[in-house]
CSV table of C-alpha atoms in Angstrom, one decimal:
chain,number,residue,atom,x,y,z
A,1,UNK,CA,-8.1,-9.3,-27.9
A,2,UNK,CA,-5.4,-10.0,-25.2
A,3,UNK,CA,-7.5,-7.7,-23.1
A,4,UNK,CA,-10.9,-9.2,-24.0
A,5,UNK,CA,-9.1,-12.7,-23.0
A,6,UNK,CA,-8.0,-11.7,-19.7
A,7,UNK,CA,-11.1,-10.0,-18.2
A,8,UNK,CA,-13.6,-11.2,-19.8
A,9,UNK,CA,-14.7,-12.8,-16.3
A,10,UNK,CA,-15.2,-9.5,-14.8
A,11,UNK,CA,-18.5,-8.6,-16.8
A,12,UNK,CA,-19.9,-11.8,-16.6
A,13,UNK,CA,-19.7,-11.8,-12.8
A,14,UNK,CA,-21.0,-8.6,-12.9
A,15,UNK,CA,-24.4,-9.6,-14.8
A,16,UNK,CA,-24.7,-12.4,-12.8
A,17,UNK,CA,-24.3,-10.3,-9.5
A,18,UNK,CA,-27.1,-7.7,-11.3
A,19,UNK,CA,-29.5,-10.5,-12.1
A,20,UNK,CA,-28.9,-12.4,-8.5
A,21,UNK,CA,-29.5,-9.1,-7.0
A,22,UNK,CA,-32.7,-7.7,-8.4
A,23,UNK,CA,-34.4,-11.3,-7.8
A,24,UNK,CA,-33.5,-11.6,-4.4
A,25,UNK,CA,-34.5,-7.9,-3.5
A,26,UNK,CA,-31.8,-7.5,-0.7
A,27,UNK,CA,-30.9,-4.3,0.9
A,28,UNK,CA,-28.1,-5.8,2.4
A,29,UNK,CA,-27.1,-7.4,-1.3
A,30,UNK,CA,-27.4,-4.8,-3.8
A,31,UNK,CA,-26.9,-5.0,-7.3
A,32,UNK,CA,-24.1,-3.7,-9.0
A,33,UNK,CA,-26.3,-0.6,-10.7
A,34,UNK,CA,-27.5,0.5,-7.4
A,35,UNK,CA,-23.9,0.2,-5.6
A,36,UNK,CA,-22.5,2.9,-8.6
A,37,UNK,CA,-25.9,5.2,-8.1
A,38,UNK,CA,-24.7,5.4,-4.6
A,39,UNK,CA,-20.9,5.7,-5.3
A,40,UNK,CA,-22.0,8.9,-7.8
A,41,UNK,CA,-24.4,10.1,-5.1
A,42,UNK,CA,-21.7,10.0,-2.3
A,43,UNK,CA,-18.3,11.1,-3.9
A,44,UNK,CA,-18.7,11.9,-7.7
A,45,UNK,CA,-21.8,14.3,-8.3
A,46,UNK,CA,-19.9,17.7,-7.1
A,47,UNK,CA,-19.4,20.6,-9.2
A,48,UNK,CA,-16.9,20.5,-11.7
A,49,UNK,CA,-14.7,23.4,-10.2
A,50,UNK,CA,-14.1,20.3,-7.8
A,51,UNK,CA,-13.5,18.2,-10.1
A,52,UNK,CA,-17.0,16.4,-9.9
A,53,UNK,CA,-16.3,15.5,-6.2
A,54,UNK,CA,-18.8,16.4,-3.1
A,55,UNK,CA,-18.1,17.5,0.2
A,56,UNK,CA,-18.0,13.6,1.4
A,57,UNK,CA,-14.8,12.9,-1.3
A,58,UNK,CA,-13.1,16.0,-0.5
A,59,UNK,CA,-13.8,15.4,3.6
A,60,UNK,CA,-13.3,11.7,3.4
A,61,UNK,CA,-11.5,10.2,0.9
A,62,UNK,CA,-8.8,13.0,0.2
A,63,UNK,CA,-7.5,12.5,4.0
A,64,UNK,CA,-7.6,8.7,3.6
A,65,UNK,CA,-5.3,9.0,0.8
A,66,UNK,CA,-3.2,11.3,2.4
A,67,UNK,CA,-2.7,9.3,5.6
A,68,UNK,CA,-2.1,5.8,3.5
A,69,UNK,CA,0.6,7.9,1.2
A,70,UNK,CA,2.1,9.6,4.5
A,71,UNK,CA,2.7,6.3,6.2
A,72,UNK,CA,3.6,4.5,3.3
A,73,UNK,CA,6.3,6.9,2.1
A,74,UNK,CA,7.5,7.6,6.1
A,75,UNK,CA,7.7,3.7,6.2
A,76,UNK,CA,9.8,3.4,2.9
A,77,UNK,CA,12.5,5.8,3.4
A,78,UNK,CA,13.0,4.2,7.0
A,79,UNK,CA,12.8,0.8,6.2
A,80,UNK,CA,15.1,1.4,3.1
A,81,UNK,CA,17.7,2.9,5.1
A,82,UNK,CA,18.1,0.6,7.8
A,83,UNK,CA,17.5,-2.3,5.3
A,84,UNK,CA,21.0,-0.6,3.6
A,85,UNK,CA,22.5,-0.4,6.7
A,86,UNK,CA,22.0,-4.1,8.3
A,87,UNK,CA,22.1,-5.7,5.0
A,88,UNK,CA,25.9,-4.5,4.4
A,89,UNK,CA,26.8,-4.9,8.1
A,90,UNK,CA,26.7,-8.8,9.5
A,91,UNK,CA,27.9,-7.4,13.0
A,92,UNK,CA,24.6,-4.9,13.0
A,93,UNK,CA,22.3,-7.3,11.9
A,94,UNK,CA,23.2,-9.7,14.7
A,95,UNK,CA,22.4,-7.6,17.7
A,96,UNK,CA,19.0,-6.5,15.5
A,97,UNK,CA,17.7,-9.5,13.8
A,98,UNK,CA,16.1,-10.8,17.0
A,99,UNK,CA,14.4,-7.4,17.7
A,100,UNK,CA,13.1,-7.9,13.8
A,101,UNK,CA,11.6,-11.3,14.5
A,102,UNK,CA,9.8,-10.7,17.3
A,103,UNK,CA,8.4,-7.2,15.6
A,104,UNK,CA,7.0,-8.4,12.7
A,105,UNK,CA,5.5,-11.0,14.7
A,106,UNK,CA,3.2,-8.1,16.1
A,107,UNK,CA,-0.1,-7.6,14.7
A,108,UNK,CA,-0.4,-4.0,13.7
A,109,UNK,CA,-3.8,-3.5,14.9
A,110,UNK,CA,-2.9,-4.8,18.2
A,111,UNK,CA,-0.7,-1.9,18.7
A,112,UNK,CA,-3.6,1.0,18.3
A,113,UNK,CA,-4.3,0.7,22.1
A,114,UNK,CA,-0.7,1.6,23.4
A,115,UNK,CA,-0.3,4.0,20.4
A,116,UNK,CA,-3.3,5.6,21.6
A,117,UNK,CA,-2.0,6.6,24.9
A,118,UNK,CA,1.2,7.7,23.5
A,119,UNK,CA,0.2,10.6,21.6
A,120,UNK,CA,-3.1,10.6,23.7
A,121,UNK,CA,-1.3,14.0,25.1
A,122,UNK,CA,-0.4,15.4,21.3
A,123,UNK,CA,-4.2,17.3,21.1
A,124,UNK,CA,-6.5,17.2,18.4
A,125,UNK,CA,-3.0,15.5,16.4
A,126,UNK,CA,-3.4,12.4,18.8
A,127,UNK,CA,-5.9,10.5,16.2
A,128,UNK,CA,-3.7,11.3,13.2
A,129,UNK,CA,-0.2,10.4,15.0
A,130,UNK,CA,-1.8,7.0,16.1
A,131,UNK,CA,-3.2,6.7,12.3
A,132,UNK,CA,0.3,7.1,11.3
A,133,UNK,CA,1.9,5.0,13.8
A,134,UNK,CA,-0.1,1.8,13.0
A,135,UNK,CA,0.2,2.5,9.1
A,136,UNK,CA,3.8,2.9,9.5
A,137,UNK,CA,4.7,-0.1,11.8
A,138,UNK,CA,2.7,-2.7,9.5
A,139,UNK,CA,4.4,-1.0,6.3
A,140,UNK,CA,7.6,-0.9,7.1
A,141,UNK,CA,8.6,-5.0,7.6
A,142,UNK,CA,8.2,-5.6,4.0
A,143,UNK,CA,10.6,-2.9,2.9
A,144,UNK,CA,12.8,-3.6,5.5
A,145,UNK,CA,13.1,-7.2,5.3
A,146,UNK,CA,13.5,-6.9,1.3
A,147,UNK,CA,16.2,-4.2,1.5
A,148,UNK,CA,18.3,-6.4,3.6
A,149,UNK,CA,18.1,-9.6,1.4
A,150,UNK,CA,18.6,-7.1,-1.8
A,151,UNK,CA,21.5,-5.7,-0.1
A,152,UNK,CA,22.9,-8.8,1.5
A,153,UNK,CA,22.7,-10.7,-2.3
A,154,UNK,CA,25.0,-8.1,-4.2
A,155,UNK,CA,27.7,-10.3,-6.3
A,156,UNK,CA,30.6,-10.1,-5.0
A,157,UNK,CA,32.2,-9.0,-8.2
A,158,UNK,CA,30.2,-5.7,-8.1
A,159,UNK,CA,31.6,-4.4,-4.7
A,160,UNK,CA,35.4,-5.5,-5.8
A,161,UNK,CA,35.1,-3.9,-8.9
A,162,UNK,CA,33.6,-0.9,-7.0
A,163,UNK,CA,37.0,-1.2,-4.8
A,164,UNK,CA,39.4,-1.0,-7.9
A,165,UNK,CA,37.9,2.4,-9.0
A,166,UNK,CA,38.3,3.5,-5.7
A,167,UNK,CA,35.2,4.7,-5.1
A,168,UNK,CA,34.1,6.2,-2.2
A,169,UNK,CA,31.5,4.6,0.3
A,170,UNK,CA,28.7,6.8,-0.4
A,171,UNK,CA,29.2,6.3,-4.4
A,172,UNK,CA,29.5,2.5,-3.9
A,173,UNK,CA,26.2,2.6,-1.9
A,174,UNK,CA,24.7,5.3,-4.8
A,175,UNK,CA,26.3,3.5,-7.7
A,176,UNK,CA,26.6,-0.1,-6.8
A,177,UNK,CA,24.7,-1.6,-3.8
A,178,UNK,CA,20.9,0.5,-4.2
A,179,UNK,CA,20.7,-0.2,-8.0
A,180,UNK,CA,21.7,-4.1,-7.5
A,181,UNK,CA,19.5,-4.6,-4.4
A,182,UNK,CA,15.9,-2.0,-6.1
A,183,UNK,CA,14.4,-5.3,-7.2
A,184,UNK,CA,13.9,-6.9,-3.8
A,185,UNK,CA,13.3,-3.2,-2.6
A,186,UNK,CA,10.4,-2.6,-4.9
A,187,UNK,CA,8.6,-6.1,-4.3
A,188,UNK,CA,8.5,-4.7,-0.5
A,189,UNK,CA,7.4,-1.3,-1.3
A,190,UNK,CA,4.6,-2.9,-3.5
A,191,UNK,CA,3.9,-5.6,-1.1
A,192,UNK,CA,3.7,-2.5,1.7
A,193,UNK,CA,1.6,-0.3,-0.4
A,194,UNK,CA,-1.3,-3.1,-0.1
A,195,UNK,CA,-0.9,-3.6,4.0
A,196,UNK,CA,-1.1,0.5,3.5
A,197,UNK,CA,-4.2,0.4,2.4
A,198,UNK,CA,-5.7,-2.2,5.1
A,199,UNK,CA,-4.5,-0.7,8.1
A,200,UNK,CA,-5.5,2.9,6.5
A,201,UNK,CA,-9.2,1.7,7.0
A,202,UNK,CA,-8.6,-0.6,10.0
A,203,UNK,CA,-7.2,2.7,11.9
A,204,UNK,CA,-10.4,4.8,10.2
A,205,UNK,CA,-13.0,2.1,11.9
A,206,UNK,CA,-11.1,1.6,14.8
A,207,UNK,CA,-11.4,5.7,16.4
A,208,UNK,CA,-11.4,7.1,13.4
A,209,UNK,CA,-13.3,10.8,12.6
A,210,UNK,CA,-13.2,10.7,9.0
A,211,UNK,CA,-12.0,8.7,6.0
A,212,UNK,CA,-13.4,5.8,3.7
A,213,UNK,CA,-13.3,3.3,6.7
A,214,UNK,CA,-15.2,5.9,8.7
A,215,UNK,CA,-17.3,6.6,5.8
A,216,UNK,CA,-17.8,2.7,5.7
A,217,UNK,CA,-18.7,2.1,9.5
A,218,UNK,CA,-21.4,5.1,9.6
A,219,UNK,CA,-23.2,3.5,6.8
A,220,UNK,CA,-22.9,0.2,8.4
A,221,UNK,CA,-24.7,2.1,11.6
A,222,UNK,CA,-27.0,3.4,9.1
A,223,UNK,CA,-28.4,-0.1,7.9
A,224,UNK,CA,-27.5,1.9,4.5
A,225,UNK,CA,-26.4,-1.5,2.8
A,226,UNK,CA,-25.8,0.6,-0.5
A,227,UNK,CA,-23.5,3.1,1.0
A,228,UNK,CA,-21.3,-0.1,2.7
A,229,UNK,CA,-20.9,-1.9,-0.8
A,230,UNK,CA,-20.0,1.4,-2.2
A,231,UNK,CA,-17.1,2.1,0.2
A,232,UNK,CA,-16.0,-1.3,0.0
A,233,UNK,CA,-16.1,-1.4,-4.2
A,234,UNK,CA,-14.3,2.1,-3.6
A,235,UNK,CA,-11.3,0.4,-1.6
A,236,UNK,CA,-11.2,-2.1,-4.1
A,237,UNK,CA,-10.6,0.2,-7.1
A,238,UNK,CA,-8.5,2.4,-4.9
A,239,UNK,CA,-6.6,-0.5,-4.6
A,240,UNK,CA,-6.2,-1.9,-8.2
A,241,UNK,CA,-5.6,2.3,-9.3
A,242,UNK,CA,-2.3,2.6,-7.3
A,243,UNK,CA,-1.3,-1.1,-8.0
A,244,UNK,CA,-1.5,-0.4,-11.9
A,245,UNK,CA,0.5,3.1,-11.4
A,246,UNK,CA,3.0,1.6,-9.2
A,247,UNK,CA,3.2,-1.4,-11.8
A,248,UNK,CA,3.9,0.9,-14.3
A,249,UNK,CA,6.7,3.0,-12.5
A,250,UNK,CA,8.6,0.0,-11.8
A,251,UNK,CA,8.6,-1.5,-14.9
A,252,UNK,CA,9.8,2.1,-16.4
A,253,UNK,CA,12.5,2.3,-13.3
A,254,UNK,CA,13.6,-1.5,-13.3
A,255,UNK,CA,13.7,-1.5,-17.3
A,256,UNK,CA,17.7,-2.2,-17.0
A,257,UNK,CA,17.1,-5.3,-15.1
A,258,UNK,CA,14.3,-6.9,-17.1
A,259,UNK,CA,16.5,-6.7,-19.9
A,260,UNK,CA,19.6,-7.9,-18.5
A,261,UNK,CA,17.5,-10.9,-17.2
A,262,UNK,CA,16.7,-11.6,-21.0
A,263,UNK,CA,20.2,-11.2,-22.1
A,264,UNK,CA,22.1,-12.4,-19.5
């Protein structure tokens, strides 16, 4: 019933969107039934030895979700570790925070072009490397901004308690500072998981050769209205999927705080 009460505006909109559709007769505004017809036809009417997938799924969106992970994960571990290292040292974050400012300030895709002469020498890699590059300079604000506050905002009583069982830096940073700072550090990585996602297609229509975005812009070429809704209502699920998963792990991960928030 708690399920029924939160969605039930999902099927509604969805008849509605079905019964708007077939009146007006649109290509360019297809109803819902005919947006999953061509979402099976692209992607989901392999063999099963493929897991139902076609060529196009295995070609297209398989890459796509490689690149978006790649980036993301490349993004985290960087972000996390400078975040660490500037949110415990003031003197650091002094010289760096005005370099911060002024990159985060940078719109991603306005970087593609000089990205694209960089590793314009790296071969058939060049298109993946600038893929990466964009992915992994939108992601990594986020994680890196969070990581500094979560580090920066570590009671005081932790690290002297820390000091009076002489522990070492690396198990203060292990024991103390990453477990008392992994809230703030997993609202970036879930806020960077979204932008992941955009620039993953924004790098795809913008000198891509393959991917959802690609996928996306042929059919746009192709006036195939059909084929455009269904890469779009792809993205969106896409998008809700590794949401809910990443949801799910930090609840299981961050159990320890929610309950010491209850029971303080």
């Amino acid at each position: 019933m708690k399920a029924v009460t939160r969605y039930w505006l999902i099927p509604v909109v969805l008849v509605f969107w079905e019964l708007i559709g077939r009146a007006v007769e649109d290509t360019d505004f297809p109803p819902p039934t005919t947006i999953l017809v061509r979402m099976w036809e692209l992607w989901f009417s392999g063999p099963a030895g493929q897991l139902f997938l076609t060529e196009d799924a295995i070609d297209n969106i398989l890459p796509s979700l490689g690149r978006m992970f790649s980036g993301w994960i490349l993004a985290s571990v960087v972000g996390i570790a400078l975040g660490m290292l500037l949110g415990r040292s003031r003197r650091a974050a002094d010289y760096v925070d005005p370099l911060i400012e002024f990159g985060k300030s940078i719109p991603p895709p306005l970087l593609l072009p000089v990205f694209v002469v960089l590793f314009a020498a790296s071969g058939p890699n060049g298109v993946l490397l600038t893929q990466l590059a964009t992915i992994v300079f939108g992601v990594i604000w986020p994680v890196l901004l969070n990581t500094i506050d979560g580090a920066r905002a570590i009671d005081r009583t932790y690290i002297e308690t820390a000091t009076v069982f002489n522990l070492t830096r690396a198990q203060r940073l292990r024991v103390v500072v990453l477990p008392a700072a992994s809230p703030k550090i997993f609202a970036g990585l879930r806020l960077s998981l979204s932008l992941a996602l955009i620039l993953m297609v924004l790098t795809e229509l913008i000198g891509g050769t393959d991917g959802i975005g690609y996928q996306l812009l042929q059919a746009q070429r192709g006036f195939d209205g059909a084929g455009v809704w269904a890469a779009i209502a792809l993205l969106g699920t896409l998008g809700a999927v590794v949401n809910a998963l990443f949801v799910l792990t930090e609840r299981r991960m961050l159990v320890w705080h929610r309950q010491a928030t209850r029971n303080p």
